[in-house]
PDB file of C-alpha atoms and ligand atoms in Angstrom:
ATOM      1  CA  MET I 259     160.718 146.944   3.577  1.00  0.00           C
ATOM      2  CA  MET I 260     160.659 146.171   7.276  1.00  0.00           C
ATOM      3  CA  SER I 261     162.494 143.160   8.674  1.00  0.00           C
ATOM      4  CA  ILE I 262     160.520 140.414  10.376  1.00  0.00           C
ATOM      5  CA  SER I 263     161.451 141.536  13.833  1.00  0.00           C
ATOM      6  CA  GLU I 264     160.554 145.153  12.993  1.00  0.00           C
ATOM      7  CA  THR I 265     157.180 144.065  11.625  1.00  0.00           C
ATOM      8  CA  ILE I 266     156.472 142.042  14.714  1.00  0.00           C
ATOM      9  CA  GLU I 267     157.502 144.947  16.921  1.00  0.00           C
ATOM     10  CA  SER I 268     155.188 147.334  15.012  1.00  0.00           C
ATOM     11  CA  LEU I 269     152.311 144.884  15.547  1.00  0.00           C
ATOM     12  CA  ARG I 270     153.011 144.791  19.286  1.00  0.00           C
ATOM     13  CA  VAL I 271     153.016 148.577  19.409  1.00  0.00           C
ATOM     14  CA  ALA I 272     149.741 148.763  17.472  1.00  0.00           C
ATOM     15  CA  LEU I 273     148.130 146.244  19.804  1.00  0.00           C
ATOM     16  CA  SER I 274     149.066 148.246  22.895  1.00  0.00           C
ATOM     17  CA  THR I 275     148.069 151.650  21.478  1.00  0.00           C
ATOM     18  CA  CYS I 276     145.264 151.281  18.919  1.00  0.00           C
ATOM     19  CA  THR I 277     141.637 151.402  19.985  1.00  0.00           C
ATOM     20  CA  ASP I 278     140.209 151.503  16.498  1.00  0.00           C
ATOM     21  CA  GLU I 279     139.037 147.975  15.676  1.00  0.00           C
ATOM     22  CA  HIS I 280     138.837 148.584  11.936  1.00  0.00           C
ATOM     23  CA  LYS I 281     142.395 149.936  11.679  1.00  0.00           C
ATOM     24  CA  LEU I 282     143.766 147.259  13.889  1.00  0.00           C
ATOM     25  CA  LEU I 283     142.079 144.469  11.948  1.00  0.00           C
ATOM     26  CA  ALA I 284     143.314 145.873   8.661  1.00  0.00           C
ATOM     27  CA  LEU I 285     146.860 146.157   9.967  1.00  0.00           C
ATOM     28  CA  ILE I 286     146.909 142.642  11.503  1.00  0.00           C
ATOM     29  CA  SER I 287     145.408 141.011   8.383  1.00  0.00           C
ATOM     30  CA  GLU I 288     147.815 142.789   6.074  1.00  0.00           C
ATOM     31  CA  GLN I 289     150.947 142.106   8.173  1.00  0.00           C
ATOM     32  CA  LEU I 290     149.996 138.508   8.888  1.00  0.00           C
ATOM     33  CA  SER I 291     149.609 137.683   5.224  1.00  0.00           C
ATOM     34  CA  LEU I 292     153.000 139.290   4.475  1.00  0.00           C
ATOM     35  CA  LEU I 293     154.631 137.403   7.319  1.00  0.00           C
ATOM     36  CA  ARG I 294     153.026 134.094   6.180  1.00  0.00           C
ATOM     37  CA  SER I 295     154.584 134.470   2.739  1.00  0.00           C
ATOM     38  CA  SER I 296     157.995 135.344   4.325  1.00  0.00           C
ATOM     39  CA  HIS I 297     157.658 132.254   6.507  1.00  0.00           C
ATOM     40  CA  ARG I 298     157.092 130.098   3.459  1.00  0.00           C
ATOM     41  CA  GLN I 299     160.279 131.463   1.908  1.00  0.00           C
ATOM     42  CA  SER I 300     162.558 131.277   4.922  1.00  0.00           C
ATOM     43  CA  LYS I 301     161.359 129.632   8.055  1.00  0.00           C
ATOM     44  CA  SER I 302     164.748 130.158   9.749  1.00  0.00           C
ATOM     45  CA  ASP I 303     164.117 133.935  10.047  1.00  0.00           C
ATOM     46  CA  PHE I 304     161.354 133.297  12.585  1.00  0.00           C
ATOM     47  CA  THR I 305     162.115 132.594  16.266  1.00  0.00           C
ATOM     48  CA  ASN I 306     159.857 130.262  18.208  1.00  0.00           C
ATOM     49  CA  GLU I 307     158.711 133.181  20.285  1.00  0.00           C
ATOM     50  CA  SER I 308     157.680 135.175  17.242  1.00  0.00           C
ATOM     51  CA  ILE I 309     155.814 132.220  15.828  1.00  0.00           C
ATOM     52  CA  GLN I 310     153.898 131.821  19.076  1.00  0.00           C
ATOM     53  CA  PHE I 311     153.023 135.486  19.037  1.00  0.00           C
ATOM     54  CA  LEU I 312     151.878 135.360  15.426  1.00  0.00           C
ATOM     55  CA  LYS I 313     149.722 132.299  16.175  1.00  0.00           C
ATOM     56  CA  SER I 314     148.074 134.225  19.030  1.00  0.00           C
ATOM     57  CA  LEU I 315     147.270 136.982  16.534  1.00  0.00           C
ATOM     58  CA  ASN I 316     145.041 134.576  14.619  1.00  0.00           C
ATOM     59  CA  VAL I 317     142.745 134.571  17.644  1.00  0.00           C
ATOM     60  CA  VAL I 318     142.894 138.369  17.878  1.00  0.00           C
ATOM     61  CA  GLU I 319     142.144 138.693  14.180  1.00  0.00           C
ATOM     62  CA  SER I 320     139.011 136.534  14.354  1.00  0.00           C
ATOM     63  CA  ALA I 321     137.863 138.196  17.587  1.00  0.00           C
ATOM     64  CA  LEU I 322     138.179 141.650  15.916  1.00  0.00           C
ATOM     65  CA  ARG I 323     136.178 140.393  12.943  1.00  0.00           C
ATOM     66  CA  GLU I 324     133.480 139.139  15.284  1.00  0.00           C
ATOM     67  CA  PHE I 325     133.514 142.375  17.268  1.00  0.00           C
ATOM     68  CA  ILE I 326     132.922 144.441  14.119  1.00  0.00           C
ATOM     69  CA  GLU I 327     130.017 142.163  13.173  1.00  0.00           C
ATOM     70  CA  ALA I 328     128.567 142.443  16.651  1.00  0.00           C
ATOM     71  CA  LEU I 329     128.739 146.239  16.455  1.00  0.00           C
ATOM     72  CA  ASP I 330     126.531 146.112  13.330  1.00  0.00           C
ATOM     73  CA  GLU I 331     123.997 144.035  15.219  1.00  0.00           C
ATOM     74  CA  LYS I 332     123.683 146.694  17.921  1.00  0.00           C
ATOM     75  CA  ASP I 333     121.265 148.727  15.744  1.00  0.00           C
ATOM     76  CA  TRP I 334     118.905 145.784  15.524  1.00  0.00           C
ATOM     77  CA  ILE I 335     118.511 145.326  19.279  1.00  0.00           C
ATOM     78  CA  HIS I 336     114.962 146.031  20.477  1.00  0.00           C
ATOM     79  CA  THR I 337     114.547 143.684  23.400  1.00  0.00           C
ATOM     80  CA  HIS I 338     116.023 143.183  26.825  1.00  0.00           C
ATOM     81  CA  ASP I 339     116.903 139.567  26.002  1.00  0.00           C
ATOM     82  CA  ASP I 340     118.768 140.410  22.786  1.00  0.00           C
ATOM     83  CA  ALA I 341     120.651 143.241  24.486  1.00  0.00           C
ATOM     84  CA  GLN I 342     121.777 140.891  27.270  1.00  0.00           C
ATOM     85  CA  GLU I 343     122.835 138.227  24.811  1.00  0.00           C
ATOM     86  CA  LEU I 344     124.894 140.716  22.745  1.00  0.00           C
ATOM     87  CA  ALA I 345     126.391 142.182  25.929  1.00  0.00           C
ATOM     88  CA  CYS I 346     127.599 138.663  26.817  1.00  0.00           C
ATOM     89  CA  ARG I 347     129.219 138.376  23.431  1.00  0.00           C
ATOM     90  CA  PHE I 348     130.991 141.674  23.888  1.00  0.00           C
ATOM     91  CA  GLY I 349     132.138 140.419  27.283  1.00  0.00           C
ATOM     92  CA  GLU I 350     133.603 137.249  25.736  1.00  0.00           C
ATOM     93  CA  LEU I 351     135.234 139.208  22.931  1.00  0.00           C
ATOM     94  CA  GLY I 352     136.782 141.535  25.562  1.00  0.00           C
ATOM     95  CA  GLU I 353     138.335 138.485  27.227  1.00  0.00           C
ATOM     96  CA  GLN I 354     139.679 137.189  23.871  1.00  0.00           C
ATOM     97  CA  LEU I 355     141.151 140.580  23.027  1.00  0.00           C
ATOM     98  CA  ALA I 356     142.757 141.092  26.442  1.00  0.00           C
ATOM     99  CA  PRO I 357     145.393 142.199  27.275  1.00  0.00           C
ATOM    100  CA  TYR I 358     145.353 144.463  24.224  1.00  0.00           C
ATOM    101  CA  LEU I 359     143.928 147.977  24.399  1.00  0.00           C
ATOM    102  CA  VAL I 360     141.043 147.287  21.996  1.00  0.00           C
ATOM    103  CA  ALA I 361     139.574 144.923  24.642  1.00  0.00           C
ATOM    104  CA  LYS I 362     138.536 148.121  26.476  1.00  0.00           C
ATOM    105  CA  ARG I 363     136.302 148.940  23.511  1.00  0.00           C
ATOM    106  CA  ALA I 364     134.505 145.631  23.766  1.00  0.00           C
ATOM    107  CA  GLU I 365     134.124 146.058  27.532  1.00  0.00           C
ATOM    108  CA  LYS I 366     132.686 149.564  27.012  1.00  0.00           C
ATOM    109  CA  GLU I 367     130.130 148.203  24.502  1.00  0.00           C
ATOM    110  CA  MET I 368     129.215 145.501  27.013  1.00  0.00           C
ATOM    111  CA  ARG I 369     128.558 148.002  29.796  1.00  0.00           C
ATOM    112  CA  GLU I 370     126.529 150.274  27.524  1.00  0.00           C
ATOM    113  CA  LEU I 371     124.350 147.383  26.362  1.00  0.00           C
ATOM    114  CA  ILE I 372     123.746 146.184  29.909  1.00  0.00           C
ATOM    115  CA  SER I 373     122.415 149.593  30.870  1.00  0.00           C
ATOM    116  CA  LYS I 374     120.417 149.854  27.646  1.00  0.00           C
ATOM    117  CA  ALA I 375     118.904 146.405  28.366  1.00  0.00           C
ATOM    118  CA  LYS I 376     117.306 147.799  31.475  1.00  0.00           C
ATOM    119  CA  THR I 377     115.223 150.220  29.406  1.00  0.00           C
ATOM    120  CA  LEU I 378     114.052 147.592  26.878  1.00  0.00           C
ATOM    121  CA  PRO I 379     111.015 145.266  27.100  1.00  0.00           C
ATOM    122  CA  PHE I 380     111.418 141.499  27.432  1.00  0.00           C
ATOM    123  CA  SER I 381     110.977 139.786  24.082  1.00  0.00           C
ATOM    124  CA  ALA I 382     107.868 137.857  25.124  1.00  0.00           C
ATOM    125  CA  VAL I 383     106.093 141.130  26.004  1.00  0.00           C
ATOM    126  CA  ARG I 384     107.182 142.726  22.773  1.00  0.00           C
ATOM    127  CA  ALA I 385     106.108 139.709  20.644  1.00  0.00           C
ATOM    128  CA  GLY I 386     102.724 139.870  22.367  1.00  0.00           C
ATOM    129  CA  GLU I 387     102.333 143.537  21.545  1.00  0.00           C
ATOM    130  CA  ILE I 388     103.175 142.987  17.884  1.00  0.00           C
ATOM    131  CA  ASP I 389     100.688 140.129  17.641  1.00  0.00           C
ATOM    132  CA  PHE I 390      97.985 142.232  19.259  1.00  0.00           C
ATOM    133  CA  HIS I 391      98.447 145.192  16.956  1.00  0.00           C
ATOM    134  CA  HIS I 392      98.619 142.886  13.971  1.00  0.00           C
ATOM    135  CA  CYS I 393      95.267 141.309  14.947  1.00  0.00           C
ATOM    136  CA  LEU I 394      93.784 144.735  15.654  1.00  0.00           C
ATOM    137  CA  SER I 395      94.548 146.095  12.171  1.00  0.00           C
ATOM    138  CA  HIS I 396      93.499 142.795  10.638  1.00  0.00           C
ATOM    139  CA  LEU I 397      90.066 143.151  12.234  1.00  0.00           C
ATOM    140  CA  GLU I 398      89.723 146.790  11.274  1.00  0.00           C
ATOM    141  CA  ASN I 399      90.513 145.929   7.672  1.00  0.00           C
ATOM    142  CA  SER I 400      87.806 143.257   7.630  1.00  0.00           C
ATOM    143  CA  GLY I 401      85.407 145.929   6.336  1.00  0.00           C
ATOM    144  CA  LYS I 402      82.907 146.271   9.197  1.00  0.00           C
ATOM    145  CA  LYS I 403      80.247 148.878   8.388  1.00  0.00           C
ATOM    146  CA  CYS I 404      78.312 151.132  10.743  1.00  0.00           C
ATOM    147  CA  ARG I 405      74.628 150.081  10.946  1.00  0.00           C
ATOM    148  CA  LYS I 406      73.518 153.659  11.346  1.00  0.00           C
ATOM    149  CA  CYS I 407      75.327 155.365   8.473  1.00  0.00           C
ATOM    150  CA  GLY I 408      77.254 152.684   6.613  1.00  0.00           C
ATOM    151  CA  ALA I 409      80.680 154.246   7.249  1.00  0.00           C
ATOM    152  CA  LYS I 410      83.666 152.168   8.177  1.00  0.00           C
ATOM    153  CA  MET I 411      83.882 151.030  11.795  1.00  0.00           C
ATOM    154  CA  VAL I 412      87.114 151.279  13.722  1.00  0.00           C
ATOM    155  CA  LEU I 413      88.217 149.679  16.984  1.00  0.00           C
ATOM    156  CA  ARG I 414      88.263 151.985  19.956  1.00  0.00           C
ATOM    157  CA  GLU I 415      89.303 151.399  23.490  1.00  0.00           C
ATOM    158  CA  SER I 416      87.245 152.381  26.496  1.00  0.00           C
ATOM    159  CA  GLN I 417      87.668 151.593  30.166  1.00  0.00           C
ATOM    160  CA  HIS I 418      85.388 148.574  29.577  1.00  0.00           C
ATOM    161  CA  GLY I 419      87.527 147.265  26.757  1.00  0.00           C
ATOM    162  CA  TYR I 420      87.564 147.437  22.976  1.00  0.00           C
ATOM    163  CA  PHE I 421      84.467 148.205  20.937  1.00  0.00           C
ATOM    164  CA  TRP I 422      83.582 149.091  17.364  1.00  0.00           C
ATOM    165  CA  GLY I 423      82.903 152.771  16.818  1.00  0.00           C
ATOM    166  CA  CYS I 424      81.833 154.609  13.725  1.00  0.00           C
ATOM    167  CA  SER I 425      84.836 156.235  12.025  1.00  0.00           C
ATOM    168  CA  THR I 426      82.802 159.400  11.491  1.00  0.00           C
ATOM    169  CA  PHE I 427      82.350 159.956  15.235  1.00  0.00           C
ATOM    170  CA  PRO I 428      81.315 162.509  16.540  1.00  0.00           C
ATOM    171  CA  LYS I 429      79.081 162.951  13.497  1.00  0.00           C
ATOM    172  CA  CYS I 430      77.648 159.486  14.060  1.00  0.00           C
ATOM    173  CA  PHE I 431      77.475 157.673  17.386  1.00  0.00           C
ATOM    174  CA  GLY I 432      77.165 154.186  15.899  1.00  0.00           C
ATOM    175  CA  LYS I 433      78.864 151.572  18.063  1.00  0.00           C
ATOM    176  CA  ARG I 434      78.887 147.859  18.656  1.00  0.00           C
ATOM    177  CA  TRP I 435      80.527 145.511  21.069  1.00  0.00           C
ATOM    178  CA  LEU I 436      82.964 142.979  19.685  1.00  0.00           C
ATOM    179  CA  SER I 437      81.534 139.560  18.921  1.00  0.00           C
ATOM    180  CA  SER I 438      82.901 136.820  21.130  1.00  0.00           C
ATOM    181  CA  GLU I 439      84.804 135.536  18.085  1.00  0.00           C
ATOM    182  CA  GLU I 440      86.442 138.943  17.542  1.00  0.00           C
ATOM    183  CA  ALA I 441      87.309 139.225  21.216  1.00  0.00           C
ATOM    184  CA  MET I 442      88.893 135.792  21.014  1.00  0.00           C
ATOM    185  CA  LEU I 443      90.978 136.848  18.020  1.00  0.00           C
ATOM    186  CA  LEU I 444      92.355 139.711  20.109  1.00  0.00           C
ATOM    187  CA  ASP I 445      92.860 137.345  22.964  1.00  0.00           C
ATOM    188  CA  LEU I 446      90.832 139.599  25.306  1.00  0.00           C
TER     189      LEU I 446
HETATM  190 ZN1   ZN W 572      78.035 155.666  11.676  1.00  0.00          ZN
END
């Protein structure tokens, strides 16, 4: 079993060499809980300096936990706004984890997200697109029938806008303009 000063030294070494957030978190959590129980048994074994250092590790521990959570969120990012927001969080976590090596990981994630954000649509645009396609399929499923042949009508887009066309086209050329009510539903 390592002495307290050896344990603290091994933590310092891990913090300056380890770039794997999972390994580092596991190590810190495990060692901190061992050290807490040693501290309960004999407070005199701990110097003030080591206590200050261990207290600072509480911050590192929670920042690492948050970092791992934020990494999971990365897969759910589809908008410019969300990417920017998460990039800011990575930036803050990088500051909390500095001066330790793992801070570089958070900074790297931040930079990657900022460049990814440039390729993503703004959330208002995306929400609009989703609404539009939702309304479109809602209208199509309303069961409109072709007046010529009775087949299902589908919405088609031309340079003059959307219209109802027979789904059997080119067998049947049945078509109809959207009613003003339908156009309003699509916000055209
Ligand atoms: Zn038709």
